[in-house]
Amino acid sequence: MNYRVLYRKYRPTDFDSIVGQDYTIKTLRNSIVNNSISHAYIFSGPRGTGKTSTAKIFAKAINCLNPIDGSPCGKCSFCVNFNENPDIIEMDAASNNGVDEIREIIDNVKIAPTNGKYKIYIIDEVHMLTTSAFNALLLTLEEPPSHVVFILATTNIESVPITILSRCQRFDFQKIKEDKLVENLKGVAEKENIKVTEEALLEIAYLAEGGMRDALSILDQLSKNKETITLELIEKEIKTISTKSINDLIDSIENNDISNFLNMVEDFKTRAVDYKSLIKKIIDNISSRAKKIKNSGLVTRLSFQDYKNLILELTEAFTKININVNPYTIIEMIMLDYFETQTKKVNKVTKLVSEEKESSKEIVDKKIESKEENDWVKIRINNCFVNAQKKYLNEGKEMIDNLLKDNKIKGKAKALLIDANLVVASDEYLIFSCLNEHQANNANELCKKIDDILGKKTAFISEEEWNREKEEYIKNIKNGKKYELIKEKEEEKVPVLTEVFDVNKVEIV
Ligand SMILES: [Zn+2]
């Protein structure tokens, strides 16, 4: 079965079946209705968006004896014999890019049409013409005989000389929107008795990148085996990765699930999926997440900036990619960096994967460690609530503003304090909320230093966690609970990770 069959079979034959080019079609129909035909048109736009089909339908309408609302009637002698009409001359510049063919056109241009009102020349992929062919064409476009219409089509308008463009009425064909592609695919699938899931239709529309021809070709290719077309079948047949798999991949970063991430990349490698489409999909997915974060203020483990950096890194790597580098390795290495940005945590988890024996002990250690970290923060929050007062909050805010203004806090501590929000304060404690847990952890690791700078005991929690703590506090106060000081554990329990950061950058001048 030829995979182009569906595309041929469902090629639009009237204006109504051209999908997604409403403005262009409306204007062309109006020009037929008003009998205002130009001598040259140029249709530009991505492949498979209906340029050639539109050119043929328009040509038919121009010569039609009884056009209906600007559309060809389909019944008159011109419409019926359109394909054999000697007045319609089609040329594909991609295969005939020579000056001789154009010369022949020009010679014949002067001869009046045999049957119809107009001789119509449709030149596809016109940007492929050689310079001398363009010059020859230009001569005709400068003084076209009144019975001639040129319809030029191109996927690469930038390569068409401005001298040609300036003599044409230009129409830009748009990529067809995914919902329109899905709607059309669904109609064809029903007529052809092809079983296809809704998810798979969306995936085909995505892969077609706005082109109806590609969408139908993919549907055709997938329907060969007569099985129901599913996401799995698409992944297997097209060697691509479904949008859902990409979402799972990025979710694994968001959930800090390194082993899932590594397994997925391994699977891509084994299946030798097309890395260009992989990288494109990763970037699409990440940028829509980044936009969502910016737009809705959604709190996620990775910030807008993280996602933005990741996109820039991936793009940079792939513009420089050379044939000797395994592309999956690059994707893997760049993205691994976004699993808990602190090296020690990445190392720890990678070690878990490679050294099984050690792993159980490590997991237990890690759990204890994080529980203690958590305990320590909880104790400080509790102790702050014991004597929390509005005046301490105001004083604290003012002090931090002044320190920042006078440039007395520097480096990472400064960045952290600018981003953090002082939410509750007592005579002894200051509690801050951060955009996310990741930032809060970063700040808590510097907390000893920040304590010294601010002269109080500090702790940082995510905004989400703070909202929970606040609710809890209000509830407790209403119920008459009295907060009591809990003794903090000995000094060394408070993390002092100064060696990870450059201590010199955090100082009071
Ligand atoms: Zn007709």
Short mmCIF file of C-alpha atoms and ligand atoms in Angstrom, two decimals:
data_model
loop_
_atom_site.label_atom_id
_atom_site.label_comp_id
_atom_site.label_asym_id
_atom_site.label_seq_id
_atom_site.Cartn_x
_atom_site.Cartn_y
_atom_site.Cartn_z
CA MET A 1 0.00 0.00 0.00
CA ASN A 2 1.45 3.33 -1.04
CA TYR A 3 1.56 5.62 1.98
CA ARG A 4 0.58 8.61 -0.10
CA VAL A 5 -2.74 7.10 -1.05
CA LEU A 6 -4.78 8.86 1.64
CA TYR A 7 -3.21 12.20 0.91
CA ARG A 8 -4.09 11.90 -2.79
CA LYS A 9 -7.55 10.57 -2.12
CA TYR A 10 -8.45 13.38 0.27
CA ARG A 11 -6.76 16.23 -1.58
CA PRO A 12 -9.17 19.20 -1.39
CA THR A 13 -11.15 19.78 -4.56
CA ASP A 14 -13.11 22.85 -3.48
CA PHE A 15 -12.48 25.87 -1.27
CA ASP A 16 -14.63 24.46 1.54
CA SER A 17 -12.29 21.52 2.06
CA ILE A 18 -9.16 23.67 2.45
CA VAL A 19 -8.46 23.51 6.20
CA GLY A 20 -7.21 26.37 8.35
CA GLN A 21 -6.67 29.13 5.74
CA ASP A 22 -9.90 31.04 6.23
CA TYR A 23 -8.60 34.53 5.49
CA THR A 24 -6.84 33.56 2.26
CA ILE A 25 -9.80 31.57 0.96
CA LYS A 26 -12.24 34.37 1.77
CA THR A 27 -10.10 36.94 -0.08
CA LEU A 28 -9.65 34.71 -3.13
CA ARG A 29 -13.38 34.01 -3.33
CA ASN A 30 -14.13 37.70 -3.07
CA SER A 31 -11.79 38.46 -5.95
CA ILE A 32 -13.76 35.98 -8.11
CA VAL A 33 -17.10 37.46 -7.00
CA ASN A 34 -15.88 41.00 -7.73
CA ASN A 35 -14.13 39.90 -10.91
CA SER A 36 -10.89 41.52 -9.80
CA ILE A 37 -8.23 39.05 -10.85
CA SER A 38 -4.55 40.04 -10.51
CA HIS A 39 -1.93 38.87 -12.94
CA ALA A 40 0.31 37.31 -10.35
CA TYR A 41 -0.18 35.69 -6.98
CA ILE A 42 2.33 34.15 -4.64
CA PHE A 43 1.29 31.63 -2.00
CA SER A 44 3.89 31.16 0.69
CA GLY A 45 3.88 28.89 3.75
CA PRO A 46 5.04 25.57 5.21
CA ARG A 47 4.64 22.36 3.24
CA GLY A 48 1.32 20.57 3.30
CA THR A 49 -0.75 23.61 4.21
CA GLY A 50 -2.80 23.62 0.99
CA LYS A 51 -0.94 26.03 -1.29
CA THR A 52 -0.98 23.88 -4.44
CA SER A 53 -4.52 22.65 -3.85
CA THR A 54 -5.69 26.23 -3.36
CA ALA A 55 -3.85 27.30 -6.53
CA LYS A 56 -5.68 24.62 -8.55
CA ILE A 57 -9.11 25.41 -7.11
CA PHE A 58 -8.52 29.11 -7.66
CA ALA A 59 -7.43 28.45 -11.26
CA LYS A 60 -10.61 26.46 -11.77
CA ALA A 61 -12.72 29.27 -10.29
CA ILE A 62 -11.06 31.90 -12.49
CA ASN A 63 -12.17 30.15 -15.67
CA CYS A 64 -15.45 28.69 -14.35
CA LEU A 65 -18.49 29.77 -16.38
CA ASN A 66 -20.88 29.90 -13.40
CA PRO A 67 -18.90 30.36 -10.18
CA ILE A 68 -21.02 30.10 -7.03
CA ASP A 69 -20.02 32.58 -4.32
CA GLY A 70 -16.52 32.64 -5.77
CA SER A 71 -16.20 28.85 -5.88
CA PRO A 72 -15.99 26.76 -9.07
CA CYS A 73 -19.37 25.29 -10.00
CA GLY A 74 -17.96 21.82 -10.74
CA LYS A 75 -20.47 21.35 -13.54
CA CYS A 76 -19.49 23.60 -16.46
CA SER A 77 -17.25 22.35 -19.27
CA PHE A 78 -14.18 24.06 -17.77
CA CYS A 79 -14.71 22.57 -14.33
CA VAL A 80 -15.40 19.10 -15.71
CA ASN A 81 -12.40 19.12 -18.08
CA PHE A 82 -10.09 21.00 -15.74
CA ASN A 83 -7.39 18.32 -15.62
CA GLU A 84 -7.11 18.15 -19.41
CA ASN A 85 -7.36 21.91 -19.91
CA PRO A 86 -4.42 23.12 -22.05
CA ASP A 87 -4.85 26.61 -20.55
CA ILE A 88 -3.76 25.43 -17.12
CA ILE A 89 0.00 24.95 -17.14
CA GLU A 90 1.60 23.43 -14.06
CA MET A 91 5.31 23.44 -13.45
CA ASP A 92 7.35 22.21 -10.52
CA ALA A 93 10.39 24.42 -10.22
CA ALA A 94 12.00 21.85 -7.92
CA SER A 95 12.42 19.56 -10.91
CA ASN A 96 12.48 22.12 -13.75
CA ASN A 97 14.61 24.92 -12.46
CA GLY A 98 16.15 25.79 -15.76
CA VAL A 99 15.88 28.88 -17.81
CA ASP A 100 14.72 26.84 -20.85
CA GLU A 101 11.43 25.87 -19.25
CA ILE A 102 10.73 29.46 -18.28
CA ARG A 103 11.70 30.59 -21.78
CA GLU A 104 9.16 28.14 -23.17
CA ILE A 105 6.50 29.50 -20.81
CA ILE A 106 7.30 33.04 -21.89
CA ASP A 107 7.11 32.18 -25.57
CA ASN A 108 3.72 30.56 -25.11
CA VAL A 109 2.43 33.31 -22.82
CA LYS A 110 1.68 35.51 -25.83
CA ILE A 111 -0.58 32.90 -27.43
CA ALA A 112 -4.21 33.42 -26.39
CA PRO A 113 -5.96 30.73 -24.31
CA THR A 114 -7.61 27.94 -26.30
CA ASN A 115 -10.88 27.77 -24.42
CA GLY A 116 -11.15 29.87 -21.34
CA LYS A 117 -10.78 33.52 -20.42
CA TYR A 118 -7.31 33.04 -18.94
CA LYS A 119 -4.16 31.01 -19.36
CA ILE A 120 -3.05 30.14 -15.84
CA TYR A 121 0.50 29.19 -14.91
CA ILE A 122 0.98 27.43 -11.59
CA ILE A 123 4.66 27.31 -10.62
CA ASP A 124 5.29 25.23 -7.50
CA GLU A 125 8.39 25.71 -5.31
CA VAL A 126 9.19 28.84 -7.30
CA HIS A 127 12.16 29.68 -5.02
CA MET A 128 14.07 26.82 -6.71
CA LEU A 129 14.35 28.67 -10.02
CA THR A 130 17.84 29.70 -11.07
CA THR A 131 18.74 33.39 -11.20
CA SER A 132 18.49 33.52 -14.99
CA ALA A 133 15.13 31.75 -14.85
CA PHE A 134 13.94 34.35 -12.32
CA ASN A 135 15.11 37.11 -14.64
CA ALA A 136 13.22 35.59 -17.55
CA LEU A 137 10.09 35.24 -15.39
CA LEU A 138 10.46 38.83 -14.27
CA LEU A 139 10.34 40.07 -17.87
CA THR A 140 6.91 38.48 -18.24
CA LEU A 141 5.64 39.69 -14.87
CA GLU A 142 6.62 43.25 -15.78
CA GLU A 143 4.32 43.31 -18.79
CA PRO A 144 1.93 40.40 -18.56
CA PRO A 145 -0.56 39.86 -21.41
CA SER A 146 -4.10 40.52 -20.16
CA HIS A 147 -5.13 36.85 -20.55
CA VAL A 148 -2.43 35.46 -18.26
CA VAL A 149 -2.45 34.70 -14.53
CA PHE A 150 0.58 33.41 -12.62
CA ILE A 151 0.11 31.56 -9.36
CA LEU A 152 3.47 30.98 -7.70
CA ALA A 153 3.86 28.81 -4.60
CA THR A 154 6.82 28.51 -2.25
CA THR A 155 7.84 27.06 1.07
CA ASN A 156 10.74 29.50 1.23
CA ILE A 157 9.60 33.05 0.53
CA GLU A 158 12.96 34.49 1.65
CA SER A 159 14.64 32.96 -1.40
CA VAL A 160 12.26 34.61 -3.86
CA PRO A 161 13.75 37.83 -5.30
CA ILE A 162 12.07 40.99 -4.09
CA THR A 163 11.63 42.08 -7.73
CA ILE A 164 9.32 39.08 -8.23
CA LEU A 165 7.51 39.54 -4.89
CA SER A 166 6.76 43.19 -5.59
CA ARG A 167 4.75 42.18 -8.67
CA CYS A 168 2.64 39.54 -6.93
CA GLN A 169 -0.32 39.62 -4.61
CA ARG A 170 0.94 37.68 -1.63
CA PHE A 171 -0.91 35.20 0.58
CA ASP A 172 0.72 33.59 3.60
CA PHE A 173 -0.54 30.11 4.37
CA GLN A 174 -0.54 29.25 8.07
CA LYS A 175 0.45 26.03 9.79
CA ILE A 176 -2.80 24.20 10.42
CA LYS A 177 -3.80 24.21 14.10
CA GLU A 178 -3.70 20.85 15.87
CA ASP A 179 -7.43 20.78 16.61
CA LYS A 180 -8.21 21.33 12.92
CA LEU A 181 -5.78 18.56 11.94
CA VAL A 182 -7.36 16.21 14.50
CA GLU A 183 -10.85 17.01 13.24
CA ASN A 184 -9.85 16.30 9.66
CA LEU A 185 -7.89 13.13 10.54
CA LYS A 186 -10.87 11.86 12.49
CA GLY A 187 -13.15 12.34 9.48
CA VAL A 188 -10.75 10.49 7.17
CA ALA A 189 -10.24 7.67 9.70
CA GLU A 190 -14.00 7.18 9.95
CA LYS A 191 -14.45 7.06 6.20
CA GLU A 192 -11.54 4.64 5.81
CA ASN A 193 -12.59 2.50 8.76
CA ILE A 194 -9.26 3.08 10.51
CA LYS A 195 -9.39 2.59 14.28
CA VAL A 196 -7.37 5.20 16.10
CA THR A 197 -7.41 6.44 19.70
CA GLU A 198 -8.01 10.09 20.57
CA GLU A 199 -4.51 10.33 22.12
CA ALA A 200 -2.97 8.92 18.96
CA LEU A 201 -4.81 11.48 16.79
CA LEU A 202 -3.35 14.28 18.89
CA GLU A 203 0.10 12.76 18.60
CA ILE A 204 -0.16 12.47 14.80
CA ALA A 205 -1.30 16.11 14.64
CA TYR A 206 1.71 17.10 16.76
CA LEU A 207 4.12 15.14 14.55
CA ALA A 208 2.66 16.68 11.38
CA GLU A 209 3.75 20.16 12.53
CA GLY A 210 0.81 21.93 10.96
CA GLY A 211 0.85 20.12 7.62
CA MET A 212 -2.22 18.21 6.45
CA ARG A 213 -0.23 16.21 3.90
CA ASP A 214 2.16 14.93 6.58
CA ALA A 215 -0.71 14.21 8.96
CA LEU A 216 -2.48 12.05 6.36
CA SER A 217 0.76 10.34 5.33
CA ILE A 218 1.48 9.39 8.93
CA LEU A 219 -2.08 8.10 9.38
CA ASP A 220 -1.66 6.10 6.19
CA GLN A 221 1.65 4.61 7.26
CA LEU A 222 0.26 3.62 10.67
CA SER A 223 -2.89 2.04 9.24
CA LYS A 224 -0.87 -0.51 7.21
CA ASN A 225 -1.10 -3.23 9.83
CA LYS A 226 -4.84 -2.87 10.36
CA GLU A 227 -4.38 -2.71 14.14
CA THR A 228 -5.90 0.06 16.26
CA ILE A 229 -3.54 3.03 16.13
CA THR A 230 -2.35 3.81 19.66
CA LEU A 231 0.44 5.87 21.19
CA GLU A 232 2.48 2.67 21.59
CA LEU A 233 2.11 1.83 17.93
CA ILE A 234 3.20 5.35 16.96
CA GLU A 235 6.28 5.08 19.18
CA LYS A 236 7.15 1.73 17.63
CA GLU A 237 6.51 2.62 14.00
CA ILE A 238 7.69 6.20 13.77
CA LYS A 239 10.58 5.79 16.24
CA THR A 240 9.35 8.85 18.02
CA ILE A 241 8.46 9.51 21.60
CA SER A 242 4.92 10.33 22.53
CA THR A 243 4.09 13.62 24.17
CA LYS A 244 3.02 11.60 27.20
CA SER A 245 6.44 9.92 27.53
CA ILE A 246 8.12 13.31 27.34
CA ASN A 247 5.83 14.56 30.05
CA ASP A 248 6.78 11.56 32.22
CA LEU A 249 10.45 12.29 31.55
CA ILE A 250 10.17 15.90 32.70
CA ASP A 251 7.98 14.84 35.62
CA SER A 252 10.85 12.64 36.77
CA ILE A 253 13.04 15.75 37.06
CA GLU A 254 10.29 17.62 38.85
CA ASN A 255 9.89 14.68 41.27
CA ASN A 256 13.64 14.21 41.52
CA ASP A 257 13.27 10.59 40.43
CA ILE A 258 16.69 9.95 38.91
CA SER A 259 16.33 6.23 38.39
CA ASN A 260 13.15 6.66 36.39
CA PHE A 261 14.87 9.32 34.32
CA LEU A 262 17.90 7.12 33.63
CA ASN A 263 15.67 4.18 32.69
CA MET A 264 13.72 6.30 30.24
CA VAL A 265 16.82 7.68 28.53
CA GLU A 266 18.21 4.13 28.31
CA ASP A 267 14.99 3.06 26.61
CA PHE A 268 15.21 5.93 24.10
CA LYS A 269 18.78 4.86 23.36
CA THR A 270 17.82 1.22 22.85
CA ARG A 271 14.96 2.12 20.55
CA ALA A 272 17.20 4.62 18.74
CA VAL A 273 14.41 7.19 18.73
CA ASP A 274 15.00 10.22 16.57
CA TYR A 275 17.02 12.48 18.85
CA LYS A 276 16.11 15.66 16.96
CA SER A 277 12.43 15.16 17.59
CA LEU A 278 13.27 14.09 21.17
CA ILE A 279 15.09 17.31 21.90
CA LYS A 280 12.43 19.40 20.21
CA LYS A 281 9.73 17.79 22.31
CA ILE A 282 11.71 18.19 25.53
CA ILE A 283 12.14 21.90 24.82
CA ASP A 284 8.44 22.28 23.91
CA ASN A 285 7.41 20.57 27.13
CA ILE A 286 9.80 22.56 29.32
CA SER A 287 8.84 25.89 27.80
CA SER A 288 5.14 25.29 28.34
CA ARG A 289 5.91 24.42 32.00
CA ALA A 290 7.99 27.58 32.36
CA LYS A 291 5.18 29.67 30.91
CA LYS A 292 2.71 28.08 33.29
CA ILE A 293 4.95 28.89 36.26
CA LYS A 294 5.28 32.52 35.20
CA ASN A 295 1.63 32.88 34.34
CA SER A 296 -0.03 31.20 37.31
CA GLY A 297 2.63 31.56 39.99
CA LEU A 298 2.59 27.79 40.30
CA VAL A 299 5.17 26.55 42.82
CA THR A 300 7.30 23.70 41.46
CA ARG A 301 10.63 22.22 42.50
CA LEU A 302 12.35 23.77 39.50
CA SER A 303 11.83 27.47 39.07
CA PHE A 304 11.12 29.43 35.89
CA GLN A 305 14.81 30.32 35.79
CA ASP A 306 15.83 26.64 36.09
CA TYR A 307 13.64 25.69 33.14
CA LYS A 308 14.87 28.64 31.14
CA ASN A 309 18.50 27.69 31.79
CA LEU A 310 17.79 24.10 30.85
CA ILE A 311 16.33 25.19 27.51
CA LEU A 312 19.32 27.41 26.80
CA GLU A 313 21.78 24.65 27.67
CA LEU A 314 20.02 22.05 25.53
CA THR A 315 19.71 24.44 22.60
CA GLU A 316 23.35 25.42 22.81
CA ALA A 317 24.52 21.82 23.00
CA PHE A 318 22.46 20.83 20.00
CA THR A 319 23.52 23.64 17.75
CA LYS A 320 27.10 22.50 18.35
CA ILE A 321 26.43 18.79 18.19
CA ASN A 322 28.83 16.80 16.05
CA ILE A 323 28.55 13.37 14.67
CA ASN A 324 30.99 11.75 17.10
CA VAL A 325 28.99 12.63 20.16
CA ASN A 326 26.15 10.43 21.31
CA PRO A 327 23.20 12.81 21.51
CA TYR A 328 21.51 10.83 24.28
CA THR A 329 24.57 11.27 26.46
CA ILE A 330 24.33 15.01 26.04
CA ILE A 331 20.66 15.07 26.92
CA GLU A 332 21.33 12.84 29.92
CA MET A 333 24.26 14.86 31.25
CA ILE A 334 22.63 18.25 30.84
CA MET A 335 19.38 17.17 32.43
CA LEU A 336 20.99 15.27 35.30
CA ASP A 337 22.25 18.58 36.52
CA TYR A 338 18.69 19.55 37.37
CA PHE A 339 18.15 16.73 39.82
CA GLU A 340 18.75 18.49 43.15
CA THR A 341 21.24 21.06 42.07
CA GLN A 342 23.65 20.26 44.92
CA THR A 343 26.30 17.85 43.80
CA LYS A 344 26.26 15.82 46.97
CA LYS A 345 22.66 14.75 46.48
CA VAL A 346 23.13 13.76 42.85
CA ASN A 347 26.22 11.76 43.79
CA LYS A 348 24.41 10.09 46.59
CA VAL A 349 21.55 8.90 44.43
CA THR A 350 23.79 7.86 41.55
CA LYS A 351 25.74 5.80 44.05
CA LEU A 352 22.48 4.21 45.13
CA VAL A 353 21.95 2.95 41.60
CA SER A 354 25.44 1.50 41.18
CA GLU A 355 26.19 0.10 44.64
CA GLU A 356 23.28 -1.96 45.72
CA LYS A 357 24.74 -3.20 48.98
CA GLU A 358 25.48 0.25 50.24
CA SER A 359 22.14 1.50 49.08
CA SER A 360 19.85 0.41 51.87
CA LYS A 361 22.15 1.93 54.47
CA GLU A 362 22.38 5.15 52.46
CA ILE A 363 18.62 5.43 52.17
CA VAL A 364 18.23 5.01 55.90
CA ASP A 365 20.96 7.61 56.51
CA LYS A 366 19.34 9.98 54.11
CA LYS A 367 15.97 9.58 55.76
CA ILE A 368 17.38 10.22 59.22
CA GLU A 369 19.29 13.19 57.94
CA SER A 370 16.28 14.79 56.31
CA LYS A 371 14.09 14.05 59.30
CA GLU A 372 16.59 15.80 61.55
CA GLU A 373 16.78 18.73 59.18
CA ASN A 374 13.05 18.90 59.25
CA ASP A 375 12.88 18.56 63.07
CA TRP A 376 15.30 21.38 63.49
CA VAL A 377 13.25 23.72 61.33
CA LYS A 378 10.00 22.65 63.04
CA ILE A 379 11.48 23.41 66.45
CA ARG A 380 12.47 26.90 65.36
CA ILE A 381 9.02 27.57 63.92
CA ASN A 382 7.44 26.38 67.16
CA ASN A 383 9.76 28.51 69.25
CA CYS A 384 9.06 31.55 67.11
CA PHE A 385 5.31 31.10 67.66
CA VAL A 386 5.88 31.21 71.45
CA ASN A 387 6.52 34.93 71.35
CA ALA A 388 5.52 35.96 67.82
CA GLN A 389 4.62 39.64 67.62
CA LYS A 390 3.83 42.06 64.85
CA LYS A 391 6.44 44.55 66.11
CA TYR A 392 9.24 41.98 65.79
CA LEU A 393 8.06 41.25 62.27
CA ASN A 394 8.18 44.94 61.33
CA GLU A 395 11.56 45.40 63.02
CA GLY A 396 12.94 42.35 61.25
CA LYS A 397 11.75 43.53 57.84
CA GLU A 398 13.19 46.97 58.39
CA MET A 399 16.53 45.55 59.55
CA ILE A 400 16.81 43.29 56.49
CA ASP A 401 15.84 46.13 54.14
CA ASN A 402 18.52 48.34 55.67
CA LEU A 403 21.21 45.67 55.56
CA LEU A 404 20.42 45.00 51.92
CA LYS A 405 20.23 48.67 51.06
CA ASP A 406 23.57 49.39 52.72
CA ASN A 407 25.07 46.41 50.91
CA LYS A 408 25.98 44.72 54.19
CA ILE A 409 24.87 41.29 53.00
CA LYS A 410 26.58 39.76 50.02
CA GLY A 411 26.76 36.71 47.80
CA LYS A 412 24.39 33.82 48.12
CA ALA A 413 22.94 35.02 51.44
CA LYS A 414 21.93 38.28 49.77
CA ALA A 415 20.24 36.48 46.89
CA LEU A 416 18.41 34.20 49.30
CA LEU A 417 17.20 37.04 51.53
CA ILE A 418 15.97 39.09 48.58
CA ASP A 419 13.87 36.16 47.40
CA ALA A 420 12.65 35.11 50.83
CA ASN A 421 9.74 36.61 52.71
CA LEU A 422 9.88 37.20 56.46
CA VAL A 423 6.57 35.75 57.66
CA VAL A 424 6.77 35.48 61.44
CA ALA A 425 9.16 36.88 64.03
CA SER A 426 9.76 36.85 67.77
CA ASP A 427 12.42 38.43 69.98
CA GLU A 428 14.69 35.48 69.24
CA TYR A 429 13.55 33.93 65.95
CA LEU A 430 12.91 34.87 62.34
CA ILE A 431 11.01 32.51 60.01
CA PHE A 432 11.10 33.05 56.25
CA SER A 433 9.04 31.59 53.44
CA CYS A 434 10.66 30.81 50.10
CA LEU A 435 9.21 30.24 46.64
CA ASN A 436 9.80 26.50 46.88
CA GLU A 437 11.35 23.77 48.96
CA HIS A 438 14.51 23.80 46.89
CA GLN A 439 15.20 27.44 47.79
CA ALA A 440 14.28 26.87 51.43
CA ASN A 441 16.79 24.01 51.66
CA ASN A 442 19.47 26.17 50.09
CA ALA A 443 18.84 28.89 52.64
CA ASN A 444 18.74 26.52 55.61
CA GLU A 445 22.16 25.23 54.65
CA LEU A 446 23.47 28.76 55.07
CA CYS A 447 21.42 29.39 58.18
CA LYS A 448 24.32 29.56 60.64
CA LYS A 449 25.78 32.39 58.59
CA ILE A 450 22.43 34.12 58.22
CA ASP A 451 21.85 33.81 62.00
CA ASP A 452 25.11 35.67 62.56
CA ILE A 453 24.26 38.38 60.06
CA LEU A 454 20.75 39.00 61.40
CA GLY A 455 21.55 38.37 65.08
CA LYS A 456 18.57 36.02 65.48
CA LYS A 457 17.87 32.33 64.90
CA THR A 458 16.45 31.84 61.43
CA ALA A 459 14.71 29.09 59.50
CA PHE A 460 13.36 28.88 55.96
CA ILE A 461 10.37 26.93 54.66
CA SER A 462 8.54 26.78 51.35
CA GLU A 463 5.55 29.01 50.82
CA GLU A 464 3.38 25.93 50.59
CA GLU A 465 4.62 24.61 53.92
CA TRP A 466 4.25 28.03 55.52
CA ASN A 467 0.58 28.15 54.51
CA ARG A 468 0.07 24.83 56.27
CA GLU A 469 1.96 26.00 59.39
CA LYS A 470 -0.03 29.22 59.49
CA GLU A 471 -3.37 27.42 59.29
CA GLU A 472 -2.26 25.04 62.01
CA TYR A 473 -1.17 27.97 64.19
CA ILE A 474 -4.47 29.83 63.79
CA LYS A 475 -6.39 26.66 64.59
CA ASN A 476 -4.27 25.99 67.67
CA ILE A 477 -4.62 29.54 68.97
CA LYS A 478 -8.40 29.38 68.53
CA ASN A 479 -8.42 26.12 70.49
CA GLY A 480 -6.47 27.79 73.27
CA LYS A 481 -3.21 25.90 72.72
CA LYS A 482 -0.19 27.54 74.33
CA TYR A 483 3.11 27.25 72.51
CA GLU A 484 6.09 26.33 74.65
CA LEU A 485 9.78 26.59 73.94
CA ILE A 486 11.42 23.38 72.81
CA LYS A 487 15.09 23.07 73.53
CA GLU A 488 17.13 23.12 70.33
CA LYS A 489 19.59 20.29 69.87
CA GLU A 490 23.27 20.97 70.36
CA GLU A 491 24.89 23.48 68.04
CA GLU A 492 26.47 21.00 65.59
CA LYS A 493 23.06 19.67 64.57
CA VAL A 494 22.38 22.91 62.79
CA PRO A 495 23.85 22.33 59.37
CA VAL A 496 26.98 24.27 58.65
CA LEU A 497 27.69 23.54 55.04
CA THR A 498 29.91 26.50 54.52
CA GLU A 499 32.48 24.43 52.65
CA VAL A 500 29.99 23.86 49.87
CA PHE A 501 29.69 27.58 49.31
CA ASP A 502 32.30 30.26 49.17
CA VAL A 503 32.34 31.56 52.72
CA ASN A 504 34.07 34.72 51.65
CA LYS A 505 31.10 35.75 49.59
CA VAL A 506 28.94 35.86 52.70
CA GLU A 507 30.15 38.58 54.97
CA ILE A 508 29.32 41.73 56.78
CA VAL A 509 31.35 44.65 55.60
ZN ZN B 1 -17.57 25.74 -13.46
#
